[in-house]
Short mmCIF file of C-alpha atoms in Angstrom, two decimals:
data_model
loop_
_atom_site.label_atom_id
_atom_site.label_comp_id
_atom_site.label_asym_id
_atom_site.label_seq_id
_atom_site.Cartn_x
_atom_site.Cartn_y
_atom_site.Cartn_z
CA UNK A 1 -3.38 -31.39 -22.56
CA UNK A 2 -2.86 -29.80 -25.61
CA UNK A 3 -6.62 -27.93 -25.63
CA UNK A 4 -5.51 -26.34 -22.28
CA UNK A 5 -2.39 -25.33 -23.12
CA UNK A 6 -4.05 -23.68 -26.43
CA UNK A 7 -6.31 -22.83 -23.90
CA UNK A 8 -3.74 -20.21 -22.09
CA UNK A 9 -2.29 -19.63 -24.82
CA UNK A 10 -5.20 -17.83 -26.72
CA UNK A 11 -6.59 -16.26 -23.27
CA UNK A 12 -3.42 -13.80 -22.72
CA UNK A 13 -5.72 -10.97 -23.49
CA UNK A 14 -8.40 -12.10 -21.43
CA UNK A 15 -5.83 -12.57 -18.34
CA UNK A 16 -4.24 -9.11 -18.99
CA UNK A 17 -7.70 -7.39 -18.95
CA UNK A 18 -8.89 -9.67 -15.49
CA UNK A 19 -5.18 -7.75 -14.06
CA UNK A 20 -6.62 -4.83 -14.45
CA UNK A 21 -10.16 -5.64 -13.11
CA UNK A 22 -7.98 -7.70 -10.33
CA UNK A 23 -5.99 -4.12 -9.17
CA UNK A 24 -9.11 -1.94 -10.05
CA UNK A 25 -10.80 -4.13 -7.04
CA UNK A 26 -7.71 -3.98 -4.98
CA UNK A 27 -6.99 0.00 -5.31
CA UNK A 28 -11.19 0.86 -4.71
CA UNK A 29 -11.33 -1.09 -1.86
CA UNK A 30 -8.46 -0.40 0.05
CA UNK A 31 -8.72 3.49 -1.25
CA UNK A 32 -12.10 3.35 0.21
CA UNK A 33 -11.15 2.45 3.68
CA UNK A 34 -8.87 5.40 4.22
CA UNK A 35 -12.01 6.90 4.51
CA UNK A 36 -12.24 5.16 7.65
CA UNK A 37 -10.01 6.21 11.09
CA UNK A 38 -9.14 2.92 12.02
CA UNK A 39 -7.43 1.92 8.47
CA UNK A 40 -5.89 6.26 8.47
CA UNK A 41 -4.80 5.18 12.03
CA UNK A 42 -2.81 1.70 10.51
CA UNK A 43 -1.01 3.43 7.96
CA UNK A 44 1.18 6.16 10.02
CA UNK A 45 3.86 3.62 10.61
CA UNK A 46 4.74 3.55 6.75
CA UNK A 47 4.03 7.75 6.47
CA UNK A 48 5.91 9.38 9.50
CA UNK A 49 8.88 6.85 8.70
CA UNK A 50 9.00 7.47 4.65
CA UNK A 51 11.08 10.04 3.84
CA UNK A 52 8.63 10.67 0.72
CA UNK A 53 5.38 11.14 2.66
CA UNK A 54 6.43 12.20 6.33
CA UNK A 55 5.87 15.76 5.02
CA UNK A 56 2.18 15.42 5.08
CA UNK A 57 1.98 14.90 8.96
CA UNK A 58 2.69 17.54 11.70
CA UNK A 59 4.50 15.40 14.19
CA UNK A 60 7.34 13.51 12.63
CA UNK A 61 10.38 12.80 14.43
CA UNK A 62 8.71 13.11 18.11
CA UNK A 63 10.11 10.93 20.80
CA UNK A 64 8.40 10.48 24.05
CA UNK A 65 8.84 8.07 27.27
CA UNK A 66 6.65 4.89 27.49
CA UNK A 67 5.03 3.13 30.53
CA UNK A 68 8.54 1.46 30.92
CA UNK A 69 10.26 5.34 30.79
CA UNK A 70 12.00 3.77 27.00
CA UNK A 71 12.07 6.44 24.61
CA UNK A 72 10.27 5.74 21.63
CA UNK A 73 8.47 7.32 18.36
CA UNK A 74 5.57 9.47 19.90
CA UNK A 75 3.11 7.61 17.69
CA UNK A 76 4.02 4.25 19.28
CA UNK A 77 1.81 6.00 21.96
CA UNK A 78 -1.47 6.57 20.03
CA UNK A 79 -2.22 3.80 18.31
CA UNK A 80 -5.85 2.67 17.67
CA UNK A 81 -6.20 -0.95 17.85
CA UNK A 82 -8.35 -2.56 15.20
CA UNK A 83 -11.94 -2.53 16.33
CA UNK A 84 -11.58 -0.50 19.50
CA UNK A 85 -10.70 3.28 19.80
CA UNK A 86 -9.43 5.60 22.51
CA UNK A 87 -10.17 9.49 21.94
CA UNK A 88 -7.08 10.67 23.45
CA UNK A 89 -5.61 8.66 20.42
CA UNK A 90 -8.39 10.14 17.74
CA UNK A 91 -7.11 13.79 19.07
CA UNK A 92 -3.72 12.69 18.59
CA UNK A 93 -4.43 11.76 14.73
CA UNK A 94 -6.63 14.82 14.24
CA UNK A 95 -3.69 17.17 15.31
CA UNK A 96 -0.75 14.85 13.08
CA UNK A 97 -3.48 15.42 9.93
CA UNK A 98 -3.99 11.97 10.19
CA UNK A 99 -6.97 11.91 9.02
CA UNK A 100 -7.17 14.38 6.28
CA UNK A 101 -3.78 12.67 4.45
CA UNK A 102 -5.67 9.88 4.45
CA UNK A 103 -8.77 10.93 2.47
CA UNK A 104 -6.50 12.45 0.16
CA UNK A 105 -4.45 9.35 -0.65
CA UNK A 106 -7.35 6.81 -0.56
CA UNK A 107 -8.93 9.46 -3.10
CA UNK A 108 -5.99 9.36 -5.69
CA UNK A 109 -6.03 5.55 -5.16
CA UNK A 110 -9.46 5.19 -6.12
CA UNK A 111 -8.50 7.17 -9.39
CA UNK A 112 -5.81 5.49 -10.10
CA UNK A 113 -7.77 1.96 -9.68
CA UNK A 114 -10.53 3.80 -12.09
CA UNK A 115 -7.84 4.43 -14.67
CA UNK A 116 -6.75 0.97 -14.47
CA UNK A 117 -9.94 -0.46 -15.09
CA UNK A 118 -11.02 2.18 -17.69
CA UNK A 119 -7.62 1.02 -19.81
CA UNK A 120 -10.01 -1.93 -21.07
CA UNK A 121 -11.72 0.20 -23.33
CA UNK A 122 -9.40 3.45 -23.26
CA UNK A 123 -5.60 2.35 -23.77
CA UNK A 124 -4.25 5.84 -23.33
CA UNK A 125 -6.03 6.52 -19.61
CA UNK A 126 -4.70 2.46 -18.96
CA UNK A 127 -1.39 3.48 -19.81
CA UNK A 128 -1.08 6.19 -16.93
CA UNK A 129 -3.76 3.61 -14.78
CA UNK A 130 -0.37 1.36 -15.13
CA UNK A 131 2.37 3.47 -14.78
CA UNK A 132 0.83 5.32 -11.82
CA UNK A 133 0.79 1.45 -10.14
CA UNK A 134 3.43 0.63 -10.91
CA UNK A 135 4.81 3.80 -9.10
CA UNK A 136 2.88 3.81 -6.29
CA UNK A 137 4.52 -0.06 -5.84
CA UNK A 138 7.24 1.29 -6.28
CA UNK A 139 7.05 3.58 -3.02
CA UNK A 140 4.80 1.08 -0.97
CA UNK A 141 7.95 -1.42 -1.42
CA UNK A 142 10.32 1.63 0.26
CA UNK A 143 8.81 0.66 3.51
CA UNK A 144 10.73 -2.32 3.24
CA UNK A 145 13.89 -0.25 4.21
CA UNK A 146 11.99 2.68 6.17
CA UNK A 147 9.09 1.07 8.32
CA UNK A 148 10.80 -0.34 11.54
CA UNK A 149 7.28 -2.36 12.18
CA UNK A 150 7.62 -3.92 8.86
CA UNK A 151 10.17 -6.54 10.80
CA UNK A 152 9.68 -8.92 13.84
CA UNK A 153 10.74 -7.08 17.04
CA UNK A 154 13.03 -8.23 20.04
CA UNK A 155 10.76 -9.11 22.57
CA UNK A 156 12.50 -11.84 24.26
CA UNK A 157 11.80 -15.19 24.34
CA UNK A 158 13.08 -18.57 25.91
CA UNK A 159 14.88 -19.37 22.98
CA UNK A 160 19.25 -18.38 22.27
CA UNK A 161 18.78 -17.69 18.89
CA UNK A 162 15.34 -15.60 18.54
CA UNK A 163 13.59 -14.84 15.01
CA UNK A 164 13.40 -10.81 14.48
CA UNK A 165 14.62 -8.18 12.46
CA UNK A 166 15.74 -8.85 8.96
CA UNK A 167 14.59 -10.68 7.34
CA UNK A 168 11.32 -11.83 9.34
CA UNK A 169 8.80 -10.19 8.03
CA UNK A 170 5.75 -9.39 10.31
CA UNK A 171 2.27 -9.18 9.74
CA UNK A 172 2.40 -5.67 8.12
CA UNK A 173 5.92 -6.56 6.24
CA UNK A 174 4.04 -9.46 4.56
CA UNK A 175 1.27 -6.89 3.47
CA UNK A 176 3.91 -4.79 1.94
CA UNK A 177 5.90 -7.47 0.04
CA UNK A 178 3.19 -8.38 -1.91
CA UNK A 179 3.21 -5.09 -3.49
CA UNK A 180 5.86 -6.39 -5.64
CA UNK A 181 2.78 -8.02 -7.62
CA UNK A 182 1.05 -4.92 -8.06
CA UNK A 183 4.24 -3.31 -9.32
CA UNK A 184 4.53 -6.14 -11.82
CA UNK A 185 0.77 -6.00 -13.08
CA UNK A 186 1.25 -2.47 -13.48
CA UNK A 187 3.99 -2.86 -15.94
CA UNK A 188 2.01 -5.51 -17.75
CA UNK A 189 -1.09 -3.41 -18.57
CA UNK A 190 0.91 -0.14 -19.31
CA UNK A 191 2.95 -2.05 -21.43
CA UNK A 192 -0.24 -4.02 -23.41
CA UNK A 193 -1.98 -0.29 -23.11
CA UNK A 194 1.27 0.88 -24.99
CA UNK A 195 1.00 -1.49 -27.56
CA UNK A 196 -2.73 -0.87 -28.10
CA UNK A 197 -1.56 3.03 -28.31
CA UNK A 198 0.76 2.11 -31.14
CA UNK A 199 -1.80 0.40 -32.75
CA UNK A 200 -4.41 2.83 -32.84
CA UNK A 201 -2.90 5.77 -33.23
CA UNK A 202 0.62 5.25 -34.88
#
């Protein structure tokens, strides 16, 4: 017991570094795939309701009648569902800028997963690589409060008492909350890149 427990205890450096290869996978990845409509198309939910990014899209704040004449959010309307696409819905994004925020932000995440990784051997680009998670956590976890689809809806049920709203998460609230992780990793390896820093060069 005691060789694993020296074990952890000598591998905190190791464990720090394997963070940052951990979010450098996460940020290239998902970065990547907002290269890709039908991930650009899952994300306006969290854009057109955050009152940080709604700027970037042309048609915030529209309301329109569904099927059932309810008013609701426009892009309620036009969504893509994974794996199938409707070009009435692709014309849609094209004309909110769907498409083109997306490439931008995927862009800046893959740079910021770079800088991340890079922080292994260059403490002063980790440092920003953490701090610029850590703030980009920081918004993602916003949606919490902003994102209406982040929650279970009302759609009935047989039951007196049904499970929606606050605080049951659905499937795209549970995506978010895990963020909290990334916000807490990026603290870590700004904090070791600051102490690295301090050696080096102070």
């Amino acid at each position: 017991m005691k060789s694993i427990i020296n074990f952890f205890a000598s591998g905190q450096g190791f464990f720090i570094d394997f963070i940052r290869v951990a979010i450098f996978v996460v940020m290239v990845w998902i970065g990547g795939l907002k290269a890709f409509n039908y991930e650009a198309d899952g994300i306006v939910p969290f854009v057109i309701n955050s009152p940080f990014m709604k700027f970037f899209y042309h048609n915030t704040g529209n309301t329109t009648k569904n099927d059932k004449g309810e008013t609701v959010a426009e892009y309620n309307l036009y969504k893509n569902l994974e794996g199938k696409t409707v070009q009435k819905n692709i014309d849609w994004h094209k004309s909110n800028g769907t498409y083109t925020f997306s490439y931008g932000l995927g862009s800046v995440i893959v740079i910021i997963g770079l800088s991340v990784l890079l922080g292994i051997w260059f403490p002063r680009i980790g440092f920003w690589g953490g701090i610029l998670t850590a703030g980009m956590s920081i918004i993602t976890l916003t949606f919490l409060i902003t994102t209406p689809e982040v929650y279970v809806s009302n759609l009935g049920g047989d039951f007196q008492t049904p499970q929606y709203g606050f605080p049951y998460l659905s499937g795209a609230g549970r995506l978010v909350i895990k963020d909290i992780i990334m916000l807490a990793g990026g603290l870590i390896i700004a904090s070791d890149s600051a102490k690295k820093i301090i050696k080096l060069f102070y």
